[in-house]
GROMACS .gro file of C-alpha atoms in nm:
model
  160
    1UNK     CA    1  -0.364  -0.681   2.183
    2UNK     CA    2  -0.588  -0.831   2.440
    3UNK     CA    3  -0.652  -1.213   2.479
    4UNK     CA    4  -0.980  -1.317   2.335
    5UNK     CA    5  -1.015  -1.637   2.546
    6UNK     CA    6  -1.321  -1.615   2.758
    7UNK     CA    7  -1.443  -1.286   2.594
    8UNK     CA    8  -1.811  -1.241   2.526
    9UNK     CA    9  -1.936  -1.137   2.178
   10UNK     CA   10  -1.943  -0.753   2.121
   11UNK     CA   11  -2.282  -0.590   2.168
   12UNK     CA   12  -2.235  -0.418   1.824
   13UNK     CA   13  -1.994  -0.318   1.566
   14UNK     CA   14  -1.996   0.039   1.718
   15UNK     CA   15  -1.880  -0.083   2.054
   16UNK     CA   16  -1.616  -0.337   1.951
   17UNK     CA   17  -1.239  -0.269   1.975
   18UNK     CA   18  -1.069  -0.381   1.657
   19UNK     CA   19  -0.700  -0.502   1.713
   20UNK     CA   20  -0.457  -0.528   1.426
   21UNK     CA   21  -0.272  -0.864   1.506
   22UNK     CA   22   0.034  -0.799   1.285
   23UNK     CA   23   0.324  -0.571   1.353
   24UNK     CA   24   0.397  -0.308   1.080
   25UNK     CA   25   0.685  -0.052   1.056
   26UNK     CA   26   0.661   0.317   1.033
   27UNK     CA   27   0.945   0.468   0.830
   28UNK     CA   28   1.021   0.839   0.854
   29UNK     CA   29   1.200   1.066   0.614
   30UNK     CA   30   1.538   0.997   0.764
   31UNK     CA   31   1.481   0.617   0.751
   32UNK     CA   32   1.421   0.561   1.118
   33UNK     CA   33   1.201   0.246   1.159
   34UNK     CA   34   0.955   0.202   1.446
   35UNK     CA   35   0.761  -0.129   1.452
   36UNK     CA   36   0.395  -0.095   1.578
   37UNK     CA   37   0.062  -0.254   1.603
   38UNK     CA   38  -0.265  -0.065   1.560
   39UNK     CA   39  -0.607  -0.079   1.709
   40UNK     CA   40  -0.943   0.102   1.653
   41UNK     CA   41  -1.099   0.212   1.978
   42UNK     CA   42  -1.463   0.291   1.979
   43UNK     CA   43  -1.577   0.636   2.097
   44UNK     CA   44  -1.884   0.467   2.259
   45UNK     CA   45  -1.652   0.241   2.470
   46UNK     CA   46  -1.623  -0.133   2.450
   47UNK     CA   47  -1.945  -0.314   2.533
   48UNK     CA   48  -1.988  -0.692   2.545
   49UNK     CA   49  -2.316  -0.871   2.457
   50UNK     CA   50  -2.520  -0.935   2.774
   51UNK     CA   51  -2.781  -1.172   2.671
   52UNK     CA   52  -3.018  -1.339   2.935
   53UNK     CA   53  -2.936  -1.701   2.985
   54UNK     CA   54  -3.095  -1.914   2.715
   55UNK     CA   55  -3.182  -1.606   2.488
   56UNK     CA   56  -3.021  -1.610   2.145
   57UNK     CA   57  -3.001  -1.286   1.959
   58UNK     CA   58  -3.125  -1.275   1.594
   59UNK     CA   59  -2.856  -1.381   1.343
   60UNK     CA   60  -2.844  -1.030   1.199
   61UNK     CA   61  -2.859  -0.827   1.535
   62UNK     CA   62  -2.524  -0.667   1.461
   63UNK     CA   63  -2.648  -0.517   1.136
   64UNK     CA   64  -2.973  -0.400   1.292
   65UNK     CA   65  -2.774  -0.237   1.580
   66UNK     CA   66  -2.544  -0.071   1.318
   67UNK     CA   67  -2.830   0.067   1.115
   68UNK     CA   68  -3.015   0.206   1.420
   69UNK     CA   69  -2.701   0.376   1.545
   70UNK     CA   70  -2.609   0.530   1.209
   71UNK     CA   71  -2.968   0.667   1.191
   72UNK     CA   72  -2.878   0.890   1.489
   73UNK     CA   73  -2.542   1.011   1.364
   74UNK     CA   74  -2.179   0.899   1.271
   75UNK     CA   75  -1.981   0.626   1.453
   76UNK     CA   76  -1.632   0.715   1.551
   77UNK     CA   77  -1.323   0.523   1.642
   78UNK     CA   78  -0.975   0.643   1.741
   79UNK     CA   79  -0.688   0.498   1.555
   80UNK     CA   80  -0.407   0.422   1.811
   81UNK     CA   81  -0.058   0.286   1.770
   82UNK     CA   82   0.130   0.076   2.025
   83UNK     CA   83   0.502   0.085   1.946
   84UNK     CA   84   0.726  -0.213   2.008
   85UNK     CA   85   0.986  -0.209   2.284
   86UNK     CA   86   1.316  -0.415   2.266
   87UNK     CA   87   1.235  -0.779   2.300
   88UNK     CA   88   0.878  -0.745   2.158
   89UNK     CA   89   0.808  -1.007   1.897
   90UNK     CA   90   0.726  -0.850   1.564
   91UNK     CA   91   0.734  -1.175   1.369
   92UNK     CA   92   0.459  -1.356   1.561
   93UNK     CA   93   0.099  -1.223   1.576
   94UNK     CA   94   0.005  -1.479   1.831
   95UNK     CA   95   0.223  -1.310   2.098
   96UNK     CA   96   0.076  -1.007   2.264
   97UNK     CA   97   0.269  -0.711   2.363
   98UNK     CA   98   0.214  -0.586   2.723
   99UNK     CA   99  -0.114  -0.394   2.759
  100UNK     CA  100   0.045  -0.128   2.975
  101UNK     CA  101   0.235   0.022   2.688
  102UNK     CA  102   0.141   0.378   2.596
  103UNK     CA  103  -0.110   0.411   2.311
  104UNK     CA  104  -0.052   0.696   2.067
  105UNK     CA  105  -0.357   0.847   1.898
  106UNK     CA  106  -0.287   0.857   1.530
  107UNK     CA  107  -0.624   0.941   1.377
  108UNK     CA  108  -1.000   0.927   1.373
  109UNK     CA  109  -1.228   0.705   1.170
  110UNK     CA  110  -1.587   0.830   1.131
  111UNK     CA  111  -1.853   0.608   0.977
  112UNK     CA  112  -2.149   0.799   0.859
  113UNK     CA  113  -2.342   0.529   0.657
  114UNK     CA  114  -2.328   0.182   0.508
  115UNK     CA  115  -2.206   0.183   0.152
  116UNK     CA  116  -2.462   0.212  -0.113
  117UNK     CA  117  -2.234  -0.028  -0.313
  118UNK     CA  118  -2.229  -0.289  -0.053
  119UNK     CA  119  -2.266  -0.575  -0.318
  120UNK     CA  120  -1.957  -0.446  -0.501
  121UNK     CA  121  -1.754  -0.437  -0.178
  122UNK     CA  122  -1.869  -0.796  -0.087
  123UNK     CA  123  -1.692  -0.900  -0.409
  124UNK     CA  124  -1.355  -0.753  -0.321
  125UNK     CA  125  -1.067  -0.931  -0.157
  126UNK     CA  126  -0.886  -0.762   0.135
  127UNK     CA  127  -0.508  -0.737   0.102
  128UNK     CA  128  -0.331  -0.659   0.420
  129UNK     CA  129  -0.002  -0.601   0.231
  130UNK     CA  130  -0.132  -0.291   0.054
  131UNK     CA  131   0.004  -0.019   0.275
  132UNK     CA  132   0.021   0.359   0.282
  133UNK     CA  133   0.348   0.539   0.206
  134UNK     CA  134   0.572   0.535   0.514
  135UNK     CA  135   0.438   0.213   0.639
  136UNK     CA  136   0.607  -0.120   0.559
  137UNK     CA  137   0.569  -0.486   0.642
  138UNK     CA  138   0.752  -0.615   0.947
  139UNK     CA  139   0.925  -0.947   0.968
  140UNK     CA  140   0.585  -1.120   1.025
  141UNK     CA  141   0.547  -1.365   0.735
  142UNK     CA  142   0.202  -1.446   0.838
  143UNK     CA  143   0.066  -1.119   0.682
  144UNK     CA  144   0.172  -1.213   0.342
  145UNK     CA  145   0.020  -1.559   0.390
  146UNK     CA  146  -0.312  -1.393   0.481
  147UNK     CA  147  -0.315  -1.216   0.144
  148UNK     CA  148  -0.327  -1.560  -0.016
  149UNK     CA  149  -0.574  -1.709   0.229
  150UNK     CA  150  -0.813  -1.422   0.177
  151UNK     CA  151  -0.813  -1.482  -0.193
  152UNK     CA  152  -0.885  -1.846  -0.160
  153UNK     CA  153  -1.156  -1.760   0.098
  154UNK     CA  154  -1.314  -1.511  -0.146
  155UNK     CA  155  -1.306  -1.764  -0.431
  156UNK     CA  156  -1.505  -2.010  -0.206
  157UNK     CA  157  -1.742  -1.741  -0.090
  158UNK     CA  158  -1.819  -1.607  -0.425
  159UNK     CA  159  -1.839  -1.931  -0.613
  160UNK     CA  160  -2.177  -2.000  -0.779
   0.00000   0.00000   0.00000
């Protein structure tokens, strides 16, 4: 997880790295537990917004960039895992683990289009505690709080 202090805005959704702040735990068939954090790394590389001094991009420039990129083909990201080492805090998402740790590729995400049901998805509430089999919550209590905070946020966002 990198520090975001002093970072520029991403040039687009397709060139932003997405870091999971929270630690989760992989549990294998024998019960071995391995805490990890994940990130999505853009195939196109990480690119920051470089706007000439004083020039402000349009409020929806990220969507416009996304649409133009998707018109030429899918966008791809590599899902990578960074496993905790002894002493790494799994309970505190504000404390980064060292960047020099190996990143293990775990999959690919390919985005081929924006959803035709975008309005439907705007009504949904993200729940970071819904996990795939073999993945469990760590001792990070903030992730369960986020589930509740996202619900409150959605109620406010969706209120008439």
